[in-house]
CSV table of C-alpha atoms in Angstrom, one decimal:
chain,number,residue,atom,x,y,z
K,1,UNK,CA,0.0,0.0,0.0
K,2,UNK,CA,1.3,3.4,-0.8
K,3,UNK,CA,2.3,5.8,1.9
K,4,UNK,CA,0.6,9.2,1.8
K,5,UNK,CA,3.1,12.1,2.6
K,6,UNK,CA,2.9,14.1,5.4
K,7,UNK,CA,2.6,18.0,4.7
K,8,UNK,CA,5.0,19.6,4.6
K,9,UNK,CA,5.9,22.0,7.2
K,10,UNK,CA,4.1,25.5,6.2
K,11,UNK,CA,6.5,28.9,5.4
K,12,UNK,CA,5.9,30.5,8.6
K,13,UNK,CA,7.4,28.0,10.3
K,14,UNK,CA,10.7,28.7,8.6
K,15,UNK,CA,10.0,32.2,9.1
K,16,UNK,CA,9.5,31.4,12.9
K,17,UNK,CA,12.9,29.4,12.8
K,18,UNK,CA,14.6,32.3,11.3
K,19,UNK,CA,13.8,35.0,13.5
K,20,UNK,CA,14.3,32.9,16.3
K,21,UNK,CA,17.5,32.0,15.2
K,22,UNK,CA,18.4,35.3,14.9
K,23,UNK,CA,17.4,36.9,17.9
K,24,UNK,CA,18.9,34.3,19.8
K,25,UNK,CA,22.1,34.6,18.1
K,26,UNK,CA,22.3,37.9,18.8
K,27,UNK,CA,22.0,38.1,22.1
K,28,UNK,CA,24.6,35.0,22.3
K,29,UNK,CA,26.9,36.6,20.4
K,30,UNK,CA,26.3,40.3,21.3
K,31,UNK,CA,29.2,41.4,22.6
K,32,UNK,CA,31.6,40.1,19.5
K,33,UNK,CA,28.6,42.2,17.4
K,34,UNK,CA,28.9,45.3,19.3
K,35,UNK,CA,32.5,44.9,18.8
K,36,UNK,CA,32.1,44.3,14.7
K,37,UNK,CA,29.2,47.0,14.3
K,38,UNK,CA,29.7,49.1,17.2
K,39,UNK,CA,26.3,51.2,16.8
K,40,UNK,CA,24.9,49.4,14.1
K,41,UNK,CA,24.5,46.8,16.5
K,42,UNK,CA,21.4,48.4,18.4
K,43,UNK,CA,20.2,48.8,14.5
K,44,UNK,CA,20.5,45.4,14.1
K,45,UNK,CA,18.5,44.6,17.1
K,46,UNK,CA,15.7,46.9,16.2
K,47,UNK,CA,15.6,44.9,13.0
K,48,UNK,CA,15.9,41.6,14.1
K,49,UNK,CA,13.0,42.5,16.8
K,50,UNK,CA,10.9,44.0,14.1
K,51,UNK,CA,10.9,40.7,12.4
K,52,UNK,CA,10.6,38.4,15.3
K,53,UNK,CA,7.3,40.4,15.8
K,54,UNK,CA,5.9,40.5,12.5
K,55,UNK,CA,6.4,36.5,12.3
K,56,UNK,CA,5.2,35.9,15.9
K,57,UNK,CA,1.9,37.9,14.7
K,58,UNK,CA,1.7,35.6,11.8
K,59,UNK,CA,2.4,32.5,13.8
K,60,UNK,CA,-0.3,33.2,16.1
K,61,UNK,CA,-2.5,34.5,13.0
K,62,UNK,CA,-1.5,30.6,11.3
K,63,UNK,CA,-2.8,29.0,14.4
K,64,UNK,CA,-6.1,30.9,15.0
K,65,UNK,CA,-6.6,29.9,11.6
K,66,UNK,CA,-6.3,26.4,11.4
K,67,UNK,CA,-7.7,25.9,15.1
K,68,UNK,CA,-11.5,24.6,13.1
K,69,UNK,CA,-9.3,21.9,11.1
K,70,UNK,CA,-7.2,19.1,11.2
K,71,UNK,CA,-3.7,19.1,12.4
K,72,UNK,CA,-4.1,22.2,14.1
K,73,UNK,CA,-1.7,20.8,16.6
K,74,UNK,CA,1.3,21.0,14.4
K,75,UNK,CA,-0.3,24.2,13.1
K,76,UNK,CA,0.8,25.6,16.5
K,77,UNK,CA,4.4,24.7,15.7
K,78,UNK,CA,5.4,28.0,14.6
K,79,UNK,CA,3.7,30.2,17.4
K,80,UNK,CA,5.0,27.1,20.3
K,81,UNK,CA,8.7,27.8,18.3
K,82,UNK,CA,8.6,31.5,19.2
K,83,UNK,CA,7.1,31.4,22.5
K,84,UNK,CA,9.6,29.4,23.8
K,85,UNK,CA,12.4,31.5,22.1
K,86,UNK,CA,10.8,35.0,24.2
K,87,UNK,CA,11.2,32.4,27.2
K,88,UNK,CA,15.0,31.6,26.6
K,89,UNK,CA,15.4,35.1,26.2
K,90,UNK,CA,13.9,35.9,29.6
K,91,UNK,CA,15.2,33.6,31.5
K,92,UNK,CA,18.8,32.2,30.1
K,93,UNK,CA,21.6,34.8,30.9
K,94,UNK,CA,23.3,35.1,27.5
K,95,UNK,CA,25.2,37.9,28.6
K,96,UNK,CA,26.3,35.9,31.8
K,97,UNK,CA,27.3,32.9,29.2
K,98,UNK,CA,29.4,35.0,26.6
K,99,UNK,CA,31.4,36.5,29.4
K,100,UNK,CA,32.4,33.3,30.5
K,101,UNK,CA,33.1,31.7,27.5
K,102,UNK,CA,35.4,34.8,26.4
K,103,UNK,CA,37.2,34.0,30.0
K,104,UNK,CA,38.2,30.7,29.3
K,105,UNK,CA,38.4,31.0,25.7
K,106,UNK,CA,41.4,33.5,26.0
K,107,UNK,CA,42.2,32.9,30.0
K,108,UNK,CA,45.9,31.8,28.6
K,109,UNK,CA,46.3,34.3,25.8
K,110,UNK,CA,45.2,37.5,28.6
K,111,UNK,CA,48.1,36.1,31.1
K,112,UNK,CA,50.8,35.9,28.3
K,113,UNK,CA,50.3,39.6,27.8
K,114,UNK,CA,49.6,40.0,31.4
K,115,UNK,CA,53.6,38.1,31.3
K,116,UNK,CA,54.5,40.7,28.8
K,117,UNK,CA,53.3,44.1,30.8
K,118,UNK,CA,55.3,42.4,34.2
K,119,UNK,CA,58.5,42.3,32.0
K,120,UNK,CA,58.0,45.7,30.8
K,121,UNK,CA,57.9,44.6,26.9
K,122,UNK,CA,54.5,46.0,26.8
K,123,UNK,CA,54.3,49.7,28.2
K,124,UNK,CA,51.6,52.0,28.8
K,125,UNK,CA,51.3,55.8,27.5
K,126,UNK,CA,50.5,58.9,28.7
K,127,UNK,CA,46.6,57.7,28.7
K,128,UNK,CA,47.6,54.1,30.7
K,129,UNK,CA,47.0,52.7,27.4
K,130,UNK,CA,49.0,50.4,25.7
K,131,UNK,CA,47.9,48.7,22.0
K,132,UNK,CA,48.3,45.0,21.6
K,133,UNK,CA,49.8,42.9,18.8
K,134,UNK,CA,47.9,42.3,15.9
K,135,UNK,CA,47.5,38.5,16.7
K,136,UNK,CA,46.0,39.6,20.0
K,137,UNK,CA,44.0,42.5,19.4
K,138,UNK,CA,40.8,40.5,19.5
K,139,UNK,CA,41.8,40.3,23.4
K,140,UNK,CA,40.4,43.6,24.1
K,141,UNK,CA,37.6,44.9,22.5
K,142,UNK,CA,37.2,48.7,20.7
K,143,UNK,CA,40.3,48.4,18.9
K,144,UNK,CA,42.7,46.4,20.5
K,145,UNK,CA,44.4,48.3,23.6
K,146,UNK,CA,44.5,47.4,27.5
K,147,UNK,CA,44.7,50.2,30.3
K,148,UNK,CA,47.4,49.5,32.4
K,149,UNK,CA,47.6,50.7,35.8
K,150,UNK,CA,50.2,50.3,39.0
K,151,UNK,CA,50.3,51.6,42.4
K,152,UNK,CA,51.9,50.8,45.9
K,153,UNK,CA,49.0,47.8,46.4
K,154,UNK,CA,49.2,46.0,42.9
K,155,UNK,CA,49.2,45.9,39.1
K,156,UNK,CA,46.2,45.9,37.4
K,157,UNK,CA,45.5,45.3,34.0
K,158,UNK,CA,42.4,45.9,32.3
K,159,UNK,CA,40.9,44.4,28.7
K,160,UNK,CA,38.1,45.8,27.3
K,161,UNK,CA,34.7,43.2,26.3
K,162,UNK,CA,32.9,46.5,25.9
K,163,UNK,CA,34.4,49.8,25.4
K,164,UNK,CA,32.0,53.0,25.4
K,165,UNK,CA,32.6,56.4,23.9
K,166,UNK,CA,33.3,58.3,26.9
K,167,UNK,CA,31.7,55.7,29.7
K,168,UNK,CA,29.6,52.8,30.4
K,169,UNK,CA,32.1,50.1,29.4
K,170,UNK,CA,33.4,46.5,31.1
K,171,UNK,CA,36.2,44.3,30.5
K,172,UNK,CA,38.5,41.5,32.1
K,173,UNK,CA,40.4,42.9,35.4
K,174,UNK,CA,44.1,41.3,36.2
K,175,UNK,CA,45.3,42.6,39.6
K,176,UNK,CA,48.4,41.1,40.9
K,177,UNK,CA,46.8,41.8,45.0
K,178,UNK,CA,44.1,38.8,44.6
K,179,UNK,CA,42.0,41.6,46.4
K,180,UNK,CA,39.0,43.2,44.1
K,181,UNK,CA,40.2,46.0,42.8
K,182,UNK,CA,39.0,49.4,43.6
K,183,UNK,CA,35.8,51.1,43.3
K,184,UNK,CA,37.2,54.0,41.5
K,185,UNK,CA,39.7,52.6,39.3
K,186,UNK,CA,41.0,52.8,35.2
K,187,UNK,CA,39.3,56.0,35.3
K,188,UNK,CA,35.6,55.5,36.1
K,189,UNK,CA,33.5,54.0,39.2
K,190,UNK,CA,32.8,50.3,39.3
K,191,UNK,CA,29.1,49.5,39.2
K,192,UNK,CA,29.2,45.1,39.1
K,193,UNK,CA,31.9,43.4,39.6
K,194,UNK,CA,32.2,39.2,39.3
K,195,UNK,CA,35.2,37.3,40.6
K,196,UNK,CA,35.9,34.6,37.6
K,197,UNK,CA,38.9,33.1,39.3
K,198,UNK,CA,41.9,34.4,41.7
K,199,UNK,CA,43.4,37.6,40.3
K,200,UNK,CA,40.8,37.8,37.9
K,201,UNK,CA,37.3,39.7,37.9
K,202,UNK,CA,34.7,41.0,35.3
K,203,UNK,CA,33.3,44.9,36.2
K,204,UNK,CA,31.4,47.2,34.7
K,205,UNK,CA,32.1,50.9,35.0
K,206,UNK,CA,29.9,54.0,34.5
Protein backbone atom coordinates (compact mmCIF):
# COMPACT_ATOMS: atom_id res chain seq x y z
CA UNK A 1 0.00 0.00 0.00
CA UNK A 2 1.32 3.39 -0.82
CA UNK A 3 2.28 5.77 1.95
CA UNK A 4 0.60 9.24 1.84
CA UNK A 5 3.14 12.12 2.57
CA UNK A 6 2.88 14.09 5.41
CA UNK A 7 2.56 17.97 4.68
CA UNK A 8 5.04 19.60 4.61
CA UNK A 9 5.89 22.03 7.23
CA UNK A 10 4.13 25.54 6.24
CA UNK A 11 6.48 28.86 5.42
CA UNK A 12 5.86 30.52 8.59
CA UNK A 13 7.42 28.01 10.29
CA UNK A 14 10.69 28.66 8.63
CA UNK A 15 9.97 32.25 9.05
CA UNK A 16 9.48 31.44 12.94
CA UNK A 17 12.88 29.37 12.82
CA UNK A 18 14.62 32.30 11.31
CA UNK A 19 13.84 34.95 13.52
CA UNK A 20 14.31 32.90 16.26
CA UNK A 21 17.54 32.02 15.21
CA UNK A 22 18.42 35.33 14.89
CA UNK A 23 17.45 36.88 17.87
CA UNK A 24 18.88 34.30 19.84
CA UNK A 25 22.14 34.58 18.12
CA UNK A 26 22.27 37.95 18.77
CA UNK A 27 21.99 38.13 22.09
CA UNK A 28 24.62 35.03 22.27
CA UNK A 29 26.89 36.60 20.39
CA UNK A 30 26.26 40.35 21.26
CA UNK A 31 29.21 41.39 22.65
CA UNK A 32 31.58 40.15 19.54
CA UNK A 33 28.64 42.19 17.39
CA UNK A 34 28.93 45.28 19.32
CA UNK A 35 32.51 44.89 18.82
CA UNK A 36 32.09 44.25 14.72
CA UNK A 37 29.23 46.98 14.26
CA UNK A 38 29.66 49.11 17.23
CA UNK A 39 26.28 51.16 16.85
CA UNK A 40 24.86 49.41 14.06
CA UNK A 41 24.46 46.84 16.51
CA UNK A 42 21.42 48.44 18.39
CA UNK A 43 20.20 48.83 14.46
CA UNK A 44 20.47 45.39 14.09
CA UNK A 45 18.51 44.59 17.07
CA UNK A 46 15.70 46.89 16.23
CA UNK A 47 15.55 44.92 12.95
CA UNK A 48 15.89 41.58 14.10
CA UNK A 49 13.03 42.54 16.81
CA UNK A 50 10.87 43.96 14.14
CA UNK A 51 10.86 40.65 12.38
CA UNK A 52 10.59 38.42 15.30
CA UNK A 53 7.31 40.44 15.81
CA UNK A 54 5.95 40.48 12.47
CA UNK A 55 6.44 36.49 12.29
CA UNK A 56 5.17 35.92 15.89
CA UNK A 57 1.91 37.92 14.70
CA UNK A 58 1.74 35.55 11.83
CA UNK A 59 2.42 32.50 13.76
CA UNK A 60 -0.34 33.16 16.11
CA UNK A 61 -2.46 34.46 12.97
CA UNK A 62 -1.54 30.56 11.34
CA UNK A 63 -2.79 28.97 14.42
CA UNK A 64 -6.13 30.93 14.99
CA UNK A 65 -6.58 29.91 11.59
CA UNK A 66 -6.28 26.42 11.42
CA UNK A 67 -7.72 25.86 15.13
CA UNK A 68 -11.51 24.64 13.09
CA UNK A 69 -9.25 21.94 11.08
CA UNK A 70 -7.21 19.08 11.23
CA UNK A 71 -3.70 19.08 12.38
CA UNK A 72 -4.06 22.15 14.11
CA UNK A 73 -1.66 20.81 16.60
CA UNK A 74 1.29 21.00 14.37
CA UNK A 75 -0.31 24.19 13.09
CA UNK A 76 0.77 25.64 16.53
CA UNK A 77 4.41 24.74 15.67
CA UNK A 78 5.44 27.97 14.57
CA UNK A 79 3.73 30.22 17.42
CA UNK A 80 5.00 27.11 20.30
CA UNK A 81 8.73 27.80 18.29
CA UNK A 82 8.62 31.47 19.24
CA UNK A 83 7.13 31.43 22.52
CA UNK A 84 9.59 29.43 23.77
CA UNK A 85 12.43 31.54 22.08
CA UNK A 86 10.77 34.96 24.23
CA UNK A 87 11.16 32.41 27.23
CA UNK A 88 15.04 31.63 26.58
CA UNK A 89 15.43 35.14 26.18
CA UNK A 90 13.93 35.93 29.62
CA UNK A 91 15.20 33.58 31.53
CA UNK A 92 18.75 32.20 30.11
CA UNK A 93 21.59 34.82 30.88
CA UNK A 94 23.35 35.12 27.47
CA UNK A 95 25.21 37.91 28.62
CA UNK A 96 26.25 35.90 31.80
CA UNK A 97 27.31 32.92 29.25
CA UNK A 98 29.40 35.00 26.63
CA UNK A 99 31.40 36.47 29.37
CA UNK A 100 32.43 33.26 30.46
CA UNK A 101 33.10 31.66 27.46
CA UNK A 102 35.36 34.81 26.42
CA UNK A 103 37.25 34.02 30.00
CA UNK A 104 38.16 30.75 29.33
CA UNK A 105 38.37 31.03 25.65
CA UNK A 106 41.35 33.48 26.02
CA UNK A 107 42.19 32.92 30.04
CA UNK A 108 45.95 31.84 28.56
CA UNK A 109 46.35 34.32 25.76
CA UNK A 110 45.16 37.50 28.59
CA UNK A 111 48.11 36.09 31.14
CA UNK A 112 50.83 35.88 28.34
CA UNK A 113 50.25 39.55 27.80
CA UNK A 114 49.63 39.98 31.36
CA UNK A 115 53.60 38.08 31.26
CA UNK A 116 54.54 40.66 28.76
CA UNK A 117 53.32 44.09 30.81
CA UNK A 118 55.26 42.44 34.18
CA UNK A 119 58.50 42.26 32.03
CA UNK A 120 58.05 45.67 30.85
CA UNK A 121 57.94 44.60 26.91
CA UNK A 122 54.53 45.98 26.83
CA UNK A 123 54.30 49.66 28.15
CA UNK A 124 51.60 51.96 28.80
CA UNK A 125 51.27 55.80 27.54
CA UNK A 126 50.54 58.95 28.71
CA UNK A 127 46.62 57.67 28.66
CA UNK A 128 47.64 54.08 30.69
CA UNK A 129 46.99 52.72 27.43
CA UNK A 130 48.96 50.35 25.67
CA UNK A 131 47.94 48.72 21.99
CA UNK A 132 48.30 44.96 21.61
CA UNK A 133 49.76 42.87 18.84
CA UNK A 134 47.90 42.26 15.88
CA UNK A 135 47.48 38.47 16.68
CA UNK A 136 46.00 39.63 20.03
CA UNK A 137 43.97 42.48 19.40
CA UNK A 138 40.79 40.47 19.52
CA UNK A 139 41.76 40.34 23.41
CA UNK A 140 40.43 43.61 24.11
CA UNK A 141 37.64 44.94 22.52
CA UNK A 142 37.18 48.71 20.74
CA UNK A 143 40.26 48.43 18.94
CA UNK A 144 42.70 46.40 20.54
CA UNK A 145 44.39 48.28 23.61
CA UNK A 146 44.49 47.35 27.47
CA UNK A 147 44.69 50.21 30.33
CA UNK A 148 47.43 49.51 32.37
CA UNK A 149 47.64 50.65 35.82
CA UNK A 150 50.25 50.34 38.99
CA UNK A 151 50.33 51.59 42.43
CA UNK A 152 51.86 50.80 45.92
CA UNK A 153 49.02 47.76 46.40
CA UNK A 154 49.15 45.98 42.88
CA UNK A 155 49.22 45.86 39.10
CA UNK A 156 46.20 45.88 37.36
CA UNK A 157 45.48 45.28 33.96
CA UNK A 158 42.38 45.88 32.27
CA UNK A 159 40.85 44.36 28.70
CA UNK A 160 38.07 45.75 27.35
CA UNK A 161 34.72 43.23 26.33
CA UNK A 162 32.90 46.54 25.86
CA UNK A 163 34.35 49.83 25.42
CA UNK A 164 32.03 52.98 25.41
CA UNK A 165 32.56 56.39 23.88
CA UNK A 166 33.28 58.26 26.93
CA UNK A 167 31.69 55.69 29.74
CA UNK A 168 29.56 52.83 30.36
CA UNK A 169 32.10 50.06 29.35
CA UNK A 170 33.40 46.53 31.14
CA UNK A 171 36.22 44.34 30.50
CA UNK A 172 38.47 41.52 32.12
CA UNK A 173 40.41 42.93 35.45
CA UNK A 174 44.05 41.33 36.25
CA UNK A 175 45.31 42.61 39.60
CA UNK A 176 48.41 41.13 40.88
CA UNK A 177 46.81 41.83 44.96
CA UNK A 178 44.08 38.76 44.60
CA UNK A 179 41.95 41.61 46.37
CA UNK A 180 38.95 43.16 44.05
CA UNK A 181 40.24 46.02 42.77
CA UNK A 182 39.03 49.35 43.60
CA UNK A 183 35.77 51.09 43.26
CA UNK A 184 37.21 54.00 41.49
CA UNK A 185 39.73 52.63 39.30
CA UNK A 186 40.96 52.78 35.23
CA UNK A 187 39.31 56.04 35.25
CA UNK A 188 35.65 55.48 36.14
CA UNK A 189 33.53 53.95 39.18
CA UNK A 190 32.76 50.26 39.32
CA UNK A 191 29.06 49.53 39.20
CA UNK A 192 29.21 45.14 39.08
CA UNK A 193 31.87 43.45 39.62
CA UNK A 194 32.25 39.23 39.29
CA UNK A 195 35.23 37.29 40.57
CA UNK A 196 35.92 34.59 37.58
CA UNK A 197 38.88 33.15 39.30
CA UNK A 198 41.89 34.44 41.68
CA UNK A 199 43.41 37.61 40.34
CA UNK A 200 40.82 37.83 37.86
CA UNK A 201 37.34 39.68 37.85
CA UNK A 202 34.73 40.96 35.29
CA UNK A 203 33.31 44.89 36.23
CA UNK A 204 31.45 47.18 34.71
CA UNK A 205 32.13 50.87 35.01
CA UNK A 206 29.90 54.00 34.50
Amino acid sequence: MRRTPSPELPPVFWASLATSSLLIGINLFRWWLIDLLFIFEFLLELLAGGLFLVSLLGSLSYFVSRLRKRGHLKAFLPLGLQVLTLILVWLVPFTDLAVDLDFQLNLQARERVVALVKAGALRPNEHDLARLAREDQHLSKGGGEIRIERDAQALMVFFFTFRGVTDNYSGFIYRSNPQAPPVTAFGGEIVQIQKMRDHWFWAAFT
